[in-house]
Amino acid sequence: MVFKKASGKRSLAPDHDGHRMDASTVFRLASSSKLITIIAVLQAVDKGLIGLDDDVSPILPTLAKQEVLTGFRWYGKPVTKPREGPITLRHLVTNTAGTGYDFLPIQPLWRWRWWHGQKIGGNQDRGRGWSIDDSLDYPLLHEPGRGWTYGSGASWAGRVLETLSGMSLDDWIREHINAPLGLSTLTFFPQRDPAIAARVAAMNRRDYWTAKVLDCQDEPGVNSFSDGSDDNNVCLGGEGLYSSLEDFLEVLHSLLADDERLLSKALTAEMFSPQAREGGGGLEELRQCLGLPCWISQGILKKGEFNWGIGGVLIDGDGHDYLKRGSLMWSGLYHLLWVSDPLLFLLHGRERVMLTLPAKQWMDREAGVCGIFGAQLVPAADKTVISTIKAFQKEVYRILDLMNDNGEVKDVGKAEQQNAGGPGNGPLAKLARAGKDITVQVGVLEVLLTLPIGSDGVPSSWAAQCDSNAASSSSLVSFLTWVLKLWRRA
């Protein structure tokens, strides 16, 4: 069963041709790029090119020479000390290497840049001769393996792969991820292919004073991670990828189903295993960091009930309203979020349930659900978008609760009532009657991102939210695309 719904336009610019959003629209993934790059790096582990716990210092001399930043003099001079232990590939793919970001205010690397007279956000310097080594040439924030810092580890890991394979990260992804899954849009360089470039969504921003969403495609910094046409062939693995949501979902589904088209079962299991540890192993720093309100996923996590897997935050408790223990998820600056919950997949045997949203990803292996929610909106942690993400996730799990282990509706009457479809005509009743290979609208999922300033969430009913915004269709400023797939027993 496949459900798709798109709302809005690809661009709000006055001179734009007005193409509508659809599931094939291409997004800047920002930090959702990390998952793809890490999968590529783990493929190199599968092929025996490197081990997860191998020291990468001989491969990355620029990173190897970095000292550890310990503080600043009273007048601003940075204080560093030599690094003591090795930097392993595992450190890079779990954010425990100490490699941060110079553009995050919550980290002090911007002060290090400022003292040395360098531009903050060095990865925005995309002139001739630009490289990842130049962009990320700043000290570590802690000893490798002795803390947790969100940052550039995935981009460094991508450089490891490029050095070992002799291929660009873009070429590796095309050959080892796109080809096995039949994908066409996953790339660092959409401008090299006119068919992909024509489908890239423009960027929008919410005005601080009016709460209106405005086109900001040509404003400085919009393409700070990648403009999609870099002549230096630089693949910024942690931030620079583009993809349609359909293609990204196929990657999530492969991991959820554990079909070994991308990774061996052993490495997929490792991705869904806790990597941060108590007692100096990064768990305390992880929870302190993700407890801050600046994260898109912050409102979904329960305090103290998460860890870090390989590629995303890992649900590590049973106190969540719907996400199950072992779910893996992460997000991107422009309001992308993905999740995977794998357990329902196990309970349902060979059945697989997937959903796609445009800007946040999750894989819930216990519930058998994976999805991606996406928007192209700055600044991050927009209250309206986050409320919409949470409401959509709850609706998906509510629908799953109406189904039995065979994927059939347990109580058609209850489903009709909850989905306001009318006697015998609701979407779930149609699903129950029509069988397994149909397209059906599950509930009322037409969502307009136009809630007023100060809104603290969305109404309890998803349909109620949609109805309350129906009159605002002329000011629709972004879009949501959902795909819910159910593969029944062959």
Coordinates of C-alpha atoms in Angstrom, one line a residue:
M1 CA 0.0 0.0 0.0
V2 CA 1.5 3.3 -1.1
F3 CA 0.3 6.7 0.0
K4 CA 1.7 9.9 -1.4
K5 CA 0.7 13.5 -0.7
A6 CA 2.5 16.7 -1.6
S7 CA 1.5 20.3 -0.9
G8 CA 2.9 23.6 -2.0
K9 CA 5.3 24.9 -4.6
R10 CA 9.0 24.2 -5.3
S11 CA 9.6 28.0 -5.1
L12 CA 7.9 31.0 -3.6
A13 CA 9.9 33.4 -5.9
P14 CA 7.6 35.8 -7.8
D15 CA 9.1 34.9 -11.1
H16 CA 9.0 31.2 -10.6
D17 CA 6.9 29.1 -12.9
G18 CA 4.9 27.6 -10.0
H19 CA 5.7 24.0 -10.3
R20 CA 4.1 22.1 -7.5
M21 CA 5.9 20.0 -5.0
D22 CA 5.8 16.2 -5.5
A23 CA 7.5 13.1 -4.2
S24 CA 10.3 13.5 -6.9
T25 CA 11.2 17.0 -5.7
V26 CA 14.9 17.2 -4.8
F27 CA 16.0 18.5 -1.4
R28 CA 19.2 19.8 0.2
L29 CA 19.7 17.1 2.8
A30 CA 22.1 19.1 5.1
S31 CA 23.0 16.8 8.0
S32 CA 20.7 14.1 6.8
S33 CA 23.7 13.6 4.4
K34 CA 25.5 12.0 7.2
L35 CA 23.5 8.8 7.1
I36 CA 24.2 8.2 3.4
T37 CA 28.0 8.9 3.8
I38 CA 28.2 6.7 6.8
I39 CA 26.5 3.8 4.9
A40 CA 29.1 4.3 2.1
V41 CA 31.9 4.2 4.7
L42 CA 30.5 1.1 6.3
Q43 CA 30.4 -0.5 2.8
A44 CA 34.2 0.0 2.7
V45 CA 34.4 -1.9 6.0
D46 CA 32.3 -4.7 4.6
K47 CA 34.7 -4.9 1.6
G48 CA 37.7 -5.1 3.9
L49 CA 39.2 -1.8 3.0
I50 CA 39.4 -0.7 6.6
G51 CA 38.1 -1.7 10.1
L52 CA 35.8 0.3 12.3
D53 CA 38.4 0.5 15.0
D54 CA 41.4 1.2 12.7
D55 CA 43.4 4.4 13.3
V56 CA 42.7 6.8 10.4
S57 CA 45.6 9.1 11.2
P58 CA 47.9 7.8 8.4
I59 CA 45.0 8.4 5.9
L60 CA 44.1 11.9 7.1
P61 CA 47.3 13.8 7.9
T62 CA 45.4 17.1 8.3
L63 CA 43.2 15.7 11.0
A64 CA 46.0 13.7 12.5
K65 CA 48.0 16.9 13.3
Q66 CA 45.2 18.6 15.1
E67 CA 45.7 19.2 18.8
V68 CA 42.9 19.3 21.5
L69 CA 41.4 22.7 22.4
T70 CA 41.4 23.0 26.2
G71 CA 40.3 26.6 26.6
F72 CA 41.2 30.3 26.0
R73 CA 43.4 32.9 27.7
W74 CA 41.7 35.8 29.3
Y75 CA 42.5 37.9 26.3
G76 CA 41.2 35.3 23.8
K77 CA 44.2 33.2 22.8
P78 CA 43.3 29.6 22.3
V79 CA 45.0 27.0 24.4
T80 CA 45.7 23.5 22.9
K81 CA 47.5 20.3 23.9
P82 CA 48.8 17.4 21.8
R83 CA 46.3 14.6 21.2
E84 CA 47.0 11.5 23.2
G85 CA 45.2 8.6 21.6
P86 CA 44.3 7.4 18.1
I87 CA 41.4 8.6 16.0
T88 CA 39.5 5.6 14.7
L89 CA 36.9 5.3 12.0
R90 CA 34.3 4.4 14.7
H91 CA 35.1 7.7 16.4
L92 CA 34.4 9.6 13.2
V93 CA 31.0 7.9 12.4
T94 CA 29.7 8.2 16.0
N95 CA 30.7 11.8 16.7
T96 CA 33.2 10.8 19.4
A97 CA 36.3 11.9 17.6
G98 CA 36.2 15.5 19.0
T99 CA 35.6 17.0 15.5
G100 CA 33.2 19.8 15.9
Y101 CA 31.7 22.6 13.8
D102 CA 33.0 26.2 13.7
F103 CA 29.6 27.6 12.8
L104 CA 27.7 26.3 15.9
P105 CA 27.4 28.9 18.6
I106 CA 27.3 26.2 21.2
Q107 CA 30.9 25.1 20.4
P108 CA 34.0 27.3 20.8
L109 CA 35.6 26.7 17.5
W110 CA 34.2 30.0 16.1
R111 CA 36.4 31.7 18.8
W112 CA 39.4 29.7 17.5
R113 CA 38.6 30.9 13.9
W114 CA 38.2 34.5 15.1
W115 CA 41.5 34.6 16.9
H116 CA 43.3 33.3 13.9
G117 CA 41.6 35.8 11.6
Q118 CA 39.8 33.2 9.6
K119 CA 36.3 33.2 8.3
I120 CA 33.8 31.5 10.6
G121 CA 32.0 28.7 8.7
G122 CA 35.1 27.9 6.6
N123 CA 33.1 25.4 4.5
Q124 CA 31.5 28.4 2.9
D125 CA 34.7 29.4 1.2
R126 CA 34.1 27.5 -2.1
G127 CA 36.6 29.3 -4.3
R128 CA 39.1 27.7 -6.6
G129 CA 41.3 25.1 -4.7
W130 CA 38.8 24.7 -1.9
S131 CA 39.0 21.3 -0.1
I132 CA 37.6 19.6 3.0
D133 CA 41.0 19.6 4.6
D134 CA 41.1 23.4 4.3
S135 CA 37.6 23.8 5.5
L136 CA 37.9 21.6 8.6
D137 CA 41.4 22.5 9.6
Y138 CA 40.7 23.3 13.3
P139 CA 41.5 21.6 16.6
L140 CA 39.6 18.8 18.3
L141 CA 37.2 19.6 21.2
H142 CA 38.1 16.6 23.3
E143 CA 40.3 13.5 23.2
P144 CA 39.0 10.9 20.7
G145 CA 36.6 8.4 22.4
R146 CA 36.4 10.5 25.6
G147 CA 33.4 12.6 24.8
W148 CA 30.7 13.3 22.2
T149 CA 30.6 16.3 19.9
Y150 CA 28.3 16.9 17.0
G151 CA 30.3 17.9 14.0
S152 CA 32.4 17.0 11.0
G153 CA 33.2 13.4 11.6
A154 CA 31.1 12.1 8.7
S155 CA 32.8 14.5 6.3
W156 CA 36.2 13.3 7.5
A157 CA 35.0 9.7 7.2
G158 CA 34.0 10.4 3.6
R159 CA 37.6 11.5 2.9
V160 CA 38.8 8.2 4.4
L161 CA 36.7 6.4 1.8
E162 CA 37.9 8.5 -1.0
T163 CA 41.5 8.0 -0.1
L164 CA 41.2 4.2 0.3
S165 CA 39.0 3.7 -2.8
G166 CA 40.5 6.2 -5.2
M167 CA 37.0 7.3 -6.1
S168 CA 35.1 10.5 -5.2
L169 CA 32.4 10.0 -2.6
D170 CA 29.8 11.0 -5.2
D171 CA 31.1 8.2 -7.6
W172 CA 31.1 5.7 -4.8
I173 CA 27.5 6.5 -3.8
R174 CA 26.4 6.3 -7.5
E175 CA 28.0 2.9 -7.9
H176 CA 27.3 1.3 -4.5
I177 CA 24.1 2.9 -3.2
N178 CA 22.2 4.4 -6.2
A179 CA 22.8 1.4 -8.5
P180 CA 21.8 -1.4 -6.1
L181 CA 18.6 0.5 -5.1
G182 CA 17.7 1.9 -8.5
L183 CA 18.0 5.6 -7.3
S184 CA 18.5 8.5 -9.6
T185 CA 18.7 11.8 -7.6
L186 CA 21.1 11.1 -4.7
T187 CA 24.1 13.2 -5.5
F188 CA 26.4 16.1 -4.3
F189 CA 26.1 17.8 -7.7
P190 CA 22.5 18.1 -9.0
Q191 CA 23.5 21.0 -11.3
R192 CA 25.5 18.6 -13.4
D193 CA 22.3 16.9 -14.5
P194 CA 19.6 19.2 -15.9
A195 CA 16.9 16.7 -15.1
I196 CA 17.8 16.7 -11.4
A197 CA 18.6 20.4 -11.3
A198 CA 15.1 21.3 -12.6
R199 CA 13.5 19.5 -9.6
V200 CA 15.5 21.1 -6.8
A201 CA 13.3 23.0 -4.3
A202 CA 14.1 26.6 -3.4
M203 CA 14.9 27.6 0.1
N204 CA 12.5 29.6 2.3
R205 CA 12.9 31.4 5.6
R206 CA 10.3 32.4 8.3
D207 CA 10.4 36.1 8.9
Y208 CA 11.1 36.8 12.6
W209 CA 8.6 39.7 12.9
T210 CA 5.6 38.6 10.8
A211 CA 6.0 34.7 10.9
K212 CA 5.5 34.7 7.1
V213 CA 7.6 32.3 5.1
L214 CA 9.5 34.1 2.3
D215 CA 11.7 33.0 -0.6
C216 CA 15.4 33.3 0.3
Q217 CA 16.9 31.3 -2.5
D218 CA 19.4 34.1 -3.5
E219 CA 20.3 35.3 0.0
P220 CA 23.8 34.8 1.3
G221 CA 24.4 31.5 3.1
V222 CA 21.6 29.5 1.5
N223 CA 24.0 27.2 -0.3
S224 CA 26.6 27.3 2.4
F225 CA 27.1 23.5 2.4
S226 CA 26.8 22.9 -1.4
D227 CA 25.6 24.8 -4.4
G228 CA 25.3 21.6 -6.3
S229 CA 27.8 22.5 -8.9
D230 CA 31.2 22.6 -7.2
D231 CA 34.0 22.6 -9.8
N232 CA 36.5 21.2 -7.4
N233 CA 34.6 18.0 -7.0
V234 CA 34.4 18.4 -3.3
C235 CA 32.0 16.0 -1.6
L236 CA 31.1 17.4 1.8
G237 CA 29.8 14.1 3.2
G238 CA 28.3 15.4 6.4
E239 CA 26.2 18.1 4.8
G240 CA 26.3 18.4 1.0
L241 CA 24.0 15.8 -0.5
Y242 CA 20.8 16.3 -2.5
S243 CA 18.1 13.7 -3.0
S244 CA 14.4 13.3 -3.6
L245 CA 12.5 11.9 -0.7
E246 CA 11.5 8.8 -2.6
D247 CA 15.2 7.9 -3.1
F248 CA 16.1 8.6 0.5
L249 CA 13.2 6.4 1.6
E250 CA 14.5 3.5 -0.4
V251 CA 17.8 3.8 1.6
L252 CA 15.9 3.7 4.9
H253 CA 13.8 0.8 3.8
S254 CA 16.9 -1.3 2.8
L255 CA 18.3 -0.8 6.3
L256 CA 14.9 -1.5 7.9
A257 CA 14.3 -4.7 5.9
D258 CA 18.0 -5.7 6.5
D259 CA 18.0 -6.9 2.9
E260 CA 21.8 -6.7 2.5
R261 CA 21.6 -4.7 -0.7
L262 CA 23.6 -2.0 1.1
L263 CA 25.2 -3.5 4.2
S264 CA 25.8 -6.8 5.8
K265 CA 23.5 -7.8 8.6
A266 CA 26.4 -7.5 11.1
L267 CA 27.1 -3.9 10.2
T268 CA 23.4 -3.0 10.0
A269 CA 23.0 -4.4 13.5
E270 CA 26.0 -2.3 14.6
M271 CA 24.3 0.8 13.3
F272 CA 21.3 0.2 15.7
S273 CA 23.6 -0.5 18.7
P274 CA 24.4 2.0 21.4
Q275 CA 27.8 3.6 20.8
A276 CA 28.1 6.2 23.6
R277 CA 29.0 4.9 27.1
E278 CA 28.8 6.2 30.7
G279 CA 32.0 7.2 32.5
G280 CA 33.8 9.3 29.8
G281 CA 32.5 7.5 26.8
G282 CA 30.4 10.4 25.5
L283 CA 26.9 9.5 26.9
E284 CA 26.7 12.5 29.3
E285 CA 27.8 15.0 26.7
L286 CA 25.4 13.5 24.2
R287 CA 22.4 13.9 26.5
Q288 CA 23.5 17.4 27.6
C289 CA 23.9 18.5 23.9
L290 CA 20.6 17.0 22.6
G291 CA 18.7 18.4 25.6
L292 CA 19.2 21.9 24.1
P293 CA 16.2 23.5 22.3
C294 CA 18.1 24.1 19.1
W295 CA 17.7 20.6 17.8
I296 CA 14.9 19.6 15.4
S297 CA 14.6 16.2 17.2
Q298 CA 14.7 17.6 20.7
G299 CA 11.0 17.7 21.2
I300 CA 10.6 14.0 20.2
L301 CA 13.3 12.6 22.6
K302 CA 12.6 11.7 26.2
K303 CA 15.1 12.9 28.7
G304 CA 17.7 10.2 29.4
E305 CA 16.1 7.7 27.1
F306 CA 18.4 8.0 24.1
N307 CA 21.9 7.0 23.0
W308 CA 23.8 7.4 19.7
G309 CA 24.0 4.6 17.1
I310 CA 26.0 4.9 13.9
G311 CA 24.4 7.6 11.9
G312 CA 21.8 8.9 14.3
V313 CA 20.3 9.2 17.7
L314 CA 19.1 5.9 19.1
I315 CA 16.0 5.5 21.3
D316 CA 17.2 3.7 24.4
G317 CA 14.1 3.4 26.6
D318 CA 10.4 2.5 26.6
G319 CA 8.9 5.8 27.8
H320 CA 8.1 7.3 24.4
D321 CA 4.6 7.8 23.3
Y322 CA 5.1 5.8 20.0
L323 CA 8.7 5.4 19.1
K324 CA 10.0 2.0 20.2
R325 CA 13.3 1.1 21.8
G326 CA 16.0 0.7 19.1
S327 CA 14.6 3.4 16.7
L328 CA 17.2 5.4 14.9
M329 CA 16.7 8.9 13.7
W330 CA 18.3 12.2 12.8
S331 CA 17.6 15.4 11.0
G332 CA 19.0 18.2 8.9
L333 CA 19.3 22.0 9.2
Y334 CA 16.5 22.7 6.7
H335 CA 14.0 20.6 8.6
L336 CA 14.6 17.1 7.4
L337 CA 14.2 14.3 9.8
W338 CA 14.3 10.5 9.3
V339 CA 13.5 7.6 11.6
S340 CA 13.5 3.8 11.6
D341 CA 11.6 1.5 14.0
P342 CA 12.3 -2.1 13.2
L343 CA 10.5 -4.3 15.7
L344 CA 7.1 -4.4 14.0
F345 CA 8.9 -5.6 10.9
L346 CA 10.0 -8.6 13.0
L347 CA 6.6 -9.2 14.4
H348 CA 5.0 -9.0 11.0
G349 CA 7.4 -11.5 9.4
R350 CA 8.3 -10.3 5.9
E351 CA 5.9 -7.3 5.9
R352 CA 7.5 -3.9 5.8
V353 CA 5.8 -0.6 6.6
M354 CA 7.4 2.6 5.4
L355 CA 6.4 6.2 5.3
T356 CA 8.1 9.3 3.9
L357 CA 7.9 12.8 5.1
P358 CA 10.1 15.5 3.7
A359 CA 12.7 16.6 6.3
K360 CA 13.2 14.3 9.3
Q361 CA 14.2 10.7 9.0
W362 CA 13.5 7.8 11.3
M363 CA 13.8 4.0 11.3
D364 CA 11.7 2.2 13.9
R365 CA 12.8 -1.4 13.6
E366 CA 10.5 -2.5 16.4
A367 CA 7.4 -1.1 14.8
G368 CA 8.5 -1.8 11.3
V369 CA 8.3 1.8 10.3
C370 CA 10.7 4.1 8.6
G371 CA 10.1 7.6 7.3
I372 CA 11.4 11.0 6.2
F373 CA 9.8 14.3 6.7
G374 CA 11.1 17.2 4.7
A375 CA 10.9 20.9 4.2
Q376 CA 13.3 23.6 2.9
L377 CA 13.0 26.2 5.6
V378 CA 15.3 28.2 7.9
P379 CA 16.1 29.0 10.6
A380 CA 16.2 25.5 12.2
A381 CA 13.8 24.2 14.9
D382 CA 10.8 26.1 13.5
K383 CA 7.9 25.6 16.0
T384 CA 5.2 25.1 13.4
V385 CA 7.2 22.5 11.4
I386 CA 8.3 20.5 14.5
S387 CA 4.7 20.4 15.7
T388 CA 3.6 19.1 12.3
I389 CA 6.4 16.4 12.4
K390 CA 5.2 15.2 15.8
A391 CA 1.5 15.2 14.7
F392 CA 2.3 13.2 11.6
Q393 CA 4.3 10.6 13.4
K394 CA 1.6 10.1 15.9
E395 CA -0.9 9.6 13.1
V396 CA 1.2 7.0 11.4
Y397 CA 1.5 5.0 14.6
R398 CA -2.2 5.4 15.3
I399 CA -3.0 3.9 11.9
L400 CA -0.6 1.0 12.5
D401 CA -2.4 0.3 15.8
L402 CA -5.6 -0.2 13.8
M403 CA -4.0 -3.0 11.9
N404 CA -3.4 -6.6 12.9
D405 CA -0.2 -8.6 12.3
N406 CA -1.3 -9.5 8.8
G407 CA -1.6 -5.8 7.8
E408 CA -5.5 -6.0 7.8
V409 CA -7.8 -3.5 9.5
K410 CA -8.7 -5.0 12.9
D411 CA -11.9 -2.9 13.3
V412 CA -13.3 -1.3 10.2
G413 CA -16.0 0.5 12.1
K414 CA -13.5 2.1 14.5
A415 CA -11.2 3.0 11.6
E416 CA -14.1 4.7 9.8
Q417 CA -15.0 6.6 12.9
Q418 CA -11.4 7.8 13.6
N419 CA -10.7 8.7 10.0
A420 CA -14.1 10.5 9.4
G421 CA -14.5 8.7 6.1
G422 CA -18.3 8.0 6.4
P423 CA -19.9 4.6 6.7
G424 CA -18.2 2.1 4.4
N425 CA -16.3 4.8 2.5
G426 CA -13.4 5.6 4.7
P427 CA -9.8 5.1 3.4
L428 CA -9.1 2.2 5.7
A429 CA -12.3 0.4 4.7
K430 CA -11.3 0.8 1.1
L431 CA -7.9 -0.6 2.0
A432 CA -9.5 -3.6 3.7
R433 CA -11.8 -4.3 0.7
A434 CA -9.3 -3.6 -2.2
G435 CA -6.4 -5.7 -1.0
K436 CA -2.7 -5.2 -1.0
D437 CA -1.8 -3.4 -4.3
I438 CA -3.8 -0.2 -4.2
T439 CA -3.1 3.5 -3.6
V440 CA -5.3 5.0 -0.9
Q441 CA -5.5 8.2 1.2
V442 CA -5.2 7.3 4.8
G443 CA -6.9 10.1 6.8
V444 CA -6.9 13.8 6.0
L445 CA -3.2 14.6 5.5
E446 CA -3.5 18.0 3.7
V447 CA -1.3 20.1 6.0
L448 CA -0.6 23.8 5.5
L449 CA 2.3 25.2 7.4
T450 CA 0.6 28.5 8.3
L451 CA -0.1 28.2 12.1
P452 CA 0.0 31.7 13.8
I453 CA 2.8 33.1 15.9
G454 CA 3.0 31.6 19.3
S455 CA 1.3 28.3 18.5
D456 CA 2.5 25.7 21.0
G457 CA 1.6 22.7 18.9
V458 CA -1.1 21.3 16.8
P459 CA -4.7 20.2 17.6
S460 CA -5.0 16.7 19.0
S461 CA -6.7 15.5 15.8
W462 CA -4.6 15.6 12.6
A463 CA -7.7 16.2 10.6
A464 CA -8.6 19.1 12.9
Q465 CA -5.3 20.7 12.1
C466 CA -5.9 20.4 8.4
D467 CA -9.4 21.8 8.7
S468 CA -8.3 24.7 10.7
N469 CA -5.8 25.7 8.0
A470 CA -7.9 25.0 5.0
A471 CA -8.8 28.6 4.6
S472 CA -5.2 29.6 4.3
S473 CA -4.3 27.6 1.2
S474 CA -3.4 30.8 -0.7
S475 CA -0.5 31.3 1.8
L476 CA 0.8 27.8 1.6
V477 CA 4.6 28.1 2.0
S478 CA 6.1 24.7 2.2
F479 CA 5.1 21.1 1.7
L480 CA 4.8 17.7 3.2
T481 CA 5.1 14.5 1.3
W482 CA 4.1 11.2 2.9
V483 CA 4.6 7.7 1.6
L484 CA 3.2 4.8 3.6
K485 CA 4.2 1.4 2.1
L486 CA 3.1 -2.0 3.2
W487 CA 4.7 -5.0 1.6
R488 CA 2.5 -8.0 2.3
R489 CA 3.8 -11.6 2.6
A490 CA 4.9 -12.8 -0.8

